[in-house]
Amino acid sequence: MKILLALHRHCYKDVILPTLTRSVLNRIPNTKLSCTPVCSYSSLGNNNKKKYIPRRSVLYVPGNDQRKIQKVVSLDVDCVVLDCEDGVAANRKSEARNTIASCLGSLAGCKADITVRVNPVSSGLMEEDLKVVFKSEHPPKTLMLPKVDTPEEIERFTKRIKDILSEKQKAEKFSLITMIESAVGLMNLKDVILQASSLARSEKLFTLEGVVFGSDDFCADIGATRTNDAKELLYARQKIITCAKAYRLQAIDLVYIDYKDLAGFQQQAEQGARMGFTGKQVIHPGQIPIVNAAFSPSKERVQWATEMIQAFDEYQKSGQGAFVFDGKMIDMPLVLQARNIVSMAQAVSIT
């Protein structure tokens, strides 16, 4: 009990505590509990709650392909990643960053979250990527930082971006998403998140919002053979979900390489949603509607959640705890799940 209370007071204000523990803590002076749904984004690196940006579908577009970049405005995708990294040949890096900078203005009204994936800290190319894209009249609101292996790389990134951003850009803050792509990165994930969160609070330049699993680099790093059922990646996927959710971050699942196998893609997307991922990377527009559906609650589920919350509120007024709804016993964990469903439905406009 003392450990849970200490965690709540000093670290995890939005931690979901067991029903019994919550009832005990509610009787302790100066202890106020909150039931923040996963979708009402709150993390260690963000002192002020900000509007939840759904990233069910995360589509990569090569930064040097202006034709493909202009097409994204017509797609029903949550997040578009304009790529300076693996999707661009080494001799086209300069072209990619300059093309992205010139296209950001035309994408300003796009409903998708327009993200720029820069090159890794260790590549020697990241600083030039940052300088060019942040000189744009419409700088990116979200950055994706790949191949993060150690907390020191987050510190180096923060120092570089602090020198590059204008005072106005510093005040506006951008969203940061990191990528885990190696065994070392996976083992250091907790420390990376803690370092990024600490720097987000102290420097106030960005908010840490999510973690993406770079599965192909990870497989190469550990010597695994990539399969469609992804059994070789089960441990890594579970650890990424656990670390991300512990700090209220989004967790974005692996790429499905065989983009023509839509049945296999759907199966993996639905599996990822059941595991706890909040979204999935896509490499072809044909994958977008499948992944959006997999990571969205159905209208029937939204209706169930809405009615359950209404029933819960009525029972709370009468001073009752657990209650029966739709023939099942309901307690706080199920109510929290219902609130998460309603929050996600509101974020993606499901009614």
CSV table of C-alpha atoms in Angstrom, one decimal, residues 45-295:
chain,number,residue,atom,x,y,z
A,45,GLY,CA,6.8,14.4,-20.4
A,46,ASN,CA,3.6,16.4,-20.7
A,47,ASN,CA,2.5,18.5,-17.7
A,48,ASN,CA,-0.5,20.0,-19.6
A,49,LYS,CA,-3.0,17.6,-21.2
A,50,LYS,CA,-3.3,18.1,-24.9
A,51,LYS,CA,-5.8,17.0,-27.4
A,52,TYR,CA,-5.4,13.3,-28.3
A,53,ILE,CA,-4.1,12.8,-31.8
A,54,PRO,CA,-5.2,9.3,-33.0
A,55,ARG,CA,-2.5,7.4,-34.9
A,56,ARG,CA,-4.3,4.2,-35.9
A,57,SER,CA,-2.8,4.2,-39.4
A,58,VAL,CA,0.8,5.5,-39.8
A,59,LEU,CA,1.8,5.7,-43.5
A,60,TYR,CA,5.3,6.2,-44.7
A,61,VAL,CA,6.0,8.3,-47.8
A,62,PRO,CA,9.5,8.8,-49.3
A,63,GLY,CA,10.5,12.4,-48.8
A,64,ASN,CA,12.0,12.8,-52.2
A,65,ASP,CA,8.8,11.7,-54.0
A,66,GLN,CA,6.7,14.9,-54.4
A,67,ARG,CA,4.0,13.1,-56.4
A,68,LYS,CA,3.3,10.7,-53.6
A,69,ILE,CA,3.5,13.4,-51.0
A,70,GLN,CA,0.8,15.5,-52.7
A,71,LYS,CA,-1.5,12.4,-52.9
A,72,VAL,CA,-1.7,12.0,-49.1
A,73,VAL,CA,-4.3,14.8,-48.8
A,74,SER,CA,-6.9,12.5,-50.4
A,75,LEU,CA,-6.2,9.6,-48.0
A,76,ASP,CA,-8.2,8.8,-44.9
A,77,VAL,CA,-5.1,8.2,-42.9
A,78,ASP,CA,-4.4,9.4,-39.3
A,79,CYS,CA,-0.6,10.0,-39.6
A,80,VAL,CA,1.6,10.6,-42.7
A,81,VAL,CA,5.3,10.2,-42.1
A,82,LEU,CA,7.4,12.1,-44.7
A,83,ASP,CA,10.6,10.1,-44.6
A,84,CYS,CA,14.2,11.3,-44.7
A,85,GLU,CA,15.5,7.9,-43.5
A,86,ASP,CA,15.2,4.3,-44.7
A,87,GLY,CA,12.8,5.1,-47.4
A,88,VAL,CA,15.3,7.3,-49.2
A,89,ALA,CA,18.5,6.3,-50.9
A,90,ALA,CA,21.8,7.7,-49.5
A,91,ASN,CA,22.4,9.9,-52.5
A,92,ARG,CA,18.8,11.4,-52.3
A,93,LYS,CA,18.9,12.5,-48.7
A,94,SER,CA,19.4,16.2,-49.5
A,95,GLU,CA,16.7,16.1,-52.1
A,96,ALA,CA,14.3,14.5,-49.6
A,97,ARG,CA,14.7,17.0,-46.8
A,98,ASN,CA,14.4,19.9,-49.2
A,99,THR,CA,11.3,18.4,-50.9
A,100,ILE,CA,9.7,17.9,-47.5
A,101,ALA,CA,10.4,21.4,-46.5
A,102,SER,CA,8.8,22.8,-49.6
A,103,CYS,CA,5.7,20.6,-49.4
A,104,LEU,CA,4.9,21.2,-45.7
A,105,GLY,CA,2.9,24.3,-46.6
A,106,SER,CA,0.6,22.6,-49.0
A,107,LEU,CA,-0.1,19.9,-46.4
A,108,ALA,CA,-0.9,22.4,-43.6
A,109,GLY,CA,-4.7,21.9,-44.0
A,110,CYS,CA,-4.4,18.1,-44.2
A,111,LYS,CA,-6.5,16.4,-41.5
A,112,ALA,CA,-3.7,13.8,-41.0
A,113,ASP,CA,-0.9,14.4,-38.5
A,114,ILE,CA,2.0,15.3,-40.8
A,115,THR,CA,5.1,13.9,-39.3
A,116,VAL,CA,8.8,14.1,-40.5
A,117,ARG,CA,11.1,11.1,-39.8
A,118,VAL,CA,14.6,12.4,-39.6
A,119,ASN,CA,17.7,10.3,-39.8
A,120,PRO,CA,19.1,8.7,-36.6
A,121,VAL,CA,21.2,10.7,-34.1
A,122,SER,CA,24.1,8.3,-34.9
A,123,SER,CA,23.9,8.8,-38.7
A,124,GLY,CA,25.5,12.3,-38.8
A,125,LEU,CA,22.5,13.4,-41.0
A,126,MET,CA,20.0,14.3,-38.4
A,127,GLU,CA,21.2,17.8,-37.7
A,128,GLU,CA,20.9,18.9,-41.4
A,129,ASP,CA,17.4,17.3,-41.6
A,130,LEU,CA,16.3,19.3,-38.6
A,131,LYS,CA,17.8,22.6,-39.9
A,132,VAL,CA,16.1,22.3,-43.3
A,133,VAL,CA,12.6,21.2,-42.2
A,134,PHE,CA,12.4,23.7,-39.4
A,135,LYS,CA,13.3,26.5,-41.8
A,136,SER,CA,10.0,25.8,-43.7
A,137,GLU,CA,7.3,28.4,-43.3
A,138,HIS,CA,5.2,25.6,-42.0
A,139,PRO,CA,7.5,23.5,-39.8
A,140,PRO,CA,6.4,20.0,-38.8
A,141,LYS,CA,4.3,19.6,-35.7
A,142,THR,CA,5.5,16.0,-35.2
A,143,LEU,CA,8.9,14.4,-35.5
A,144,MET,CA,9.8,10.8,-35.5
A,145,LEU,CA,13.3,9.9,-34.3
A,146,PRO,CA,14.4,6.4,-35.5
A,147,LYS,CA,16.9,3.9,-34.1
A,148,VAL,CA,17.0,5.2,-30.5
A,149,ASP,CA,19.2,2.9,-28.6
A,150,THR,CA,20.2,4.9,-25.5
A,151,PRO,CA,19.0,7.8,-23.3
A,152,GLU,CA,22.2,9.6,-24.4
A,153,GLU,CA,20.9,9.8,-27.9
A,154,ILE,CA,17.7,11.6,-26.7
A,155,GLU,CA,19.9,14.0,-24.9
A,156,ARG,CA,22.0,14.7,-28.0
A,157,PHE,CA,18.8,15.1,-30.1
A,158,THR,CA,17.4,17.6,-27.5
A,159,LYS,CA,20.6,19.7,-27.6
A,160,ARG,CA,20.6,19.8,-31.4
A,161,ILE,CA,17.0,20.8,-31.7
A,162,LYS,CA,17.3,23.4,-29.0
A,163,ASP,CA,20.0,25.2,-31.0
A,164,ILE,CA,18.0,25.0,-34.2
A,165,LEU,CA,14.5,26.1,-33.2
A,166,SER,CA,13.5,29.7,-33.3
A,167,GLU,CA,12.1,31.3,-30.1
A,168,LYS,CA,8.6,31.1,-31.6
A,169,GLN,CA,9.0,27.4,-32.5
A,170,LYS,CA,10.3,26.7,-29.0
A,171,ALA,CA,7.1,28.2,-27.5
A,172,GLU,CA,4.8,26.1,-29.8
A,173,LYS,CA,6.3,22.7,-28.9
A,174,PHE,CA,6.3,19.8,-31.3
A,175,SER,CA,5.3,16.1,-30.7
A,176,LEU,CA,8.0,13.5,-30.5
A,177,ILE,CA,7.7,9.8,-31.4
A,178,THR,CA,10.6,7.5,-31.0
A,179,MET,CA,11.4,4.2,-32.7
A,180,ILE,CA,12.8,1.1,-31.2
A,181,GLU,CA,14.7,-1.0,-33.8
A,182,SER,CA,17.4,-3.0,-31.9
A,183,ALA,CA,17.9,-5.4,-29.0
A,184,VAL,CA,19.8,-2.7,-27.1
A,185,GLY,CA,17.0,-0.2,-27.8
A,186,LEU,CA,14.4,-2.6,-26.5
A,187,MET,CA,16.4,-3.3,-23.3
A,188,ASN,CA,16.9,0.4,-22.8
A,189,LEU,CA,13.3,1.5,-23.7
A,190,LYS,CA,12.2,2.4,-20.1
A,191,ASP,CA,15.3,4.6,-19.6
A,192,VAL,CA,14.9,6.2,-23.0
A,193,ILE,CA,11.3,7.1,-22.2
A,194,LEU,CA,12.3,8.5,-18.8
A,195,GLN,CA,15.1,10.6,-20.3
A,196,ALA,CA,12.8,11.9,-23.0
A,197,SER,CA,10.1,12.7,-20.5
A,198,SER,CA,12.6,14.4,-18.2
A,199,LEU,CA,13.9,16.6,-21.0
A,200,ALA,CA,10.4,17.4,-22.2
A,201,ARG,CA,9.6,18.8,-18.8
A,202,SER,CA,12.8,20.7,-18.3
A,203,GLU,CA,13.4,22.1,-21.8
A,204,LYS,CA,9.7,22.4,-22.8
A,205,LEU,CA,10.5,21.9,-26.5
A,206,PHE,CA,8.4,18.9,-27.2
A,207,THR,CA,5.9,16.4,-25.8
A,208,LEU,CA,6.7,12.7,-26.0
A,209,GLU,CA,3.7,10.9,-27.5
A,210,GLY,CA,4.5,7.5,-28.7
A,211,VAL,CA,6.8,4.6,-29.5
A,212,VAL,CA,7.0,2.8,-32.8
A,213,PHE,CA,8.3,-0.7,-33.3
A,214,GLY,CA,10.8,-1.0,-36.2
A,215,SER,CA,10.5,-4.7,-36.6
A,216,ASP,CA,12.6,-5.3,-39.7
A,217,ASP,CA,15.8,-3.7,-38.3
A,218,PHE,CA,15.0,-5.5,-35.0
A,219,CYS,CA,14.8,-8.9,-36.7
A,220,ALA,CA,18.1,-8.2,-38.5
A,221,ASP,CA,19.7,-7.2,-35.2
A,222,ILE,CA,18.8,-10.3,-33.3
A,223,GLY,CA,19.1,-12.7,-36.3
A,224,ALA,CA,15.5,-13.7,-36.4
A,225,THR,CA,13.7,-14.8,-39.5
A,226,ARG,CA,10.7,-12.7,-40.3
A,227,THR,CA,7.4,-14.6,-40.6
A,228,ASN,CA,3.8,-13.4,-41.3
A,229,ASP,CA,2.5,-14.6,-37.9
A,230,ALA,CA,5.4,-12.6,-36.2
A,231,LYS,CA,5.8,-15.2,-33.4
A,232,GLU,CA,9.5,-14.4,-33.3
A,233,LEU,CA,8.6,-10.8,-32.2
A,234,LEU,CA,6.0,-11.6,-29.5
A,235,TYR,CA,8.3,-10.7,-26.6
A,236,ALA,CA,9.4,-7.4,-28.2
A,237,ARG,CA,5.9,-6.4,-29.1
A,238,GLN,CA,4.6,-7.1,-25.5
A,239,LYS,CA,7.5,-5.2,-24.0
A,240,ILE,CA,6.9,-2.2,-26.2
A,241,ILE,CA,3.2,-2.1,-25.3
A,242,THR,CA,4.0,-2.5,-21.6
A,243,CYS,CA,6.6,0.3,-21.5
A,244,ALA,CA,4.5,2.6,-23.6
A,245,LYS,CA,1.3,2.2,-21.7
A,246,ALA,CA,3.1,2.5,-18.3
A,247,TYR,CA,3.9,6.1,-19.3
A,248,ARG,CA,0.6,6.8,-21.2
A,249,LEU,CA,2.2,6.8,-24.6
A,250,GLN,CA,0.9,5.4,-27.9
A,251,ALA,CA,2.3,2.1,-29.1
A,252,ILE,CA,2.5,1.7,-32.9
A,253,ASP,CA,2.8,-1.9,-34.1
A,254,LEU,CA,5.1,-3.4,-36.8
A,255,VAL,CA,4.9,-3.2,-40.6
A,256,TYR,CA,3.3,-6.0,-42.6
A,257,ILE,CA,5.6,-6.4,-45.6
A,258,ASP,CA,3.4,-8.4,-47.9
A,259,TYR,CA,1.1,-5.4,-48.8
A,260,LYS,CA,-0.9,-7.6,-51.3
A,261,ASP,CA,-1.9,-10.1,-48.6
A,262,LEU,CA,-4.8,-8.0,-47.1
A,263,ALA,CA,-6.3,-11.0,-45.3
A,264,GLY,CA,-3.0,-11.6,-43.4
A,265,PHE,CA,-2.6,-7.9,-42.8
A,266,GLN,CA,-6.1,-7.7,-41.3
A,267,GLN,CA,-5.4,-10.7,-39.0
A,268,GLN,CA,-2.2,-9.1,-37.7
A,269,ALA,CA,-3.8,-5.7,-37.3
A,270,GLU,CA,-6.6,-7.1,-35.2
A,271,GLN,CA,-4.1,-9.2,-33.2
A,272,GLY,CA,-2.1,-6.0,-32.5
A,273,ALA,CA,-5.2,-4.2,-31.3
A,274,ARG,CA,-6.1,-7.0,-29.0
A,275,MET,CA,-2.6,-7.0,-27.6
A,276,GLY,CA,-2.9,-3.3,-26.7
A,277,PHE,CA,-1.2,-1.4,-29.6
A,278,THR,CA,-2.9,1.9,-30.5
A,279,GLY,CA,-2.0,1.8,-34.2
A,280,LYS,CA,0.0,0.2,-36.9
A,281,GLN,CA,2.5,1.2,-39.6
A,282,VAL,CA,1.3,0.9,-43.2
A,283,ILE,CA,3.3,1.0,-46.4
A,284,HIS,CA,0.4,1.0,-49.0
A,285,PRO,CA,-2.8,3.0,-49.1
A,286,GLY,CA,-4.8,-0.2,-49.5
A,287,GLN,CA,-3.9,-1.1,-45.9
A,288,ILE,CA,-5.3,2.1,-44.4
A,289,PRO,CA,-9.1,1.2,-44.1
A,290,ILE,CA,-8.2,-2.2,-42.7
A,291,VAL,CA,-6.0,-0.8,-39.9
A,292,ASN,CA,-8.3,2.1,-39.1
A,293,ALA,CA,-11.2,-0.4,-38.6
A,294,ALA,CA,-9.0,-2.7,-36.5
A,295,PHE,CA,-8.0,0.0,-34.1
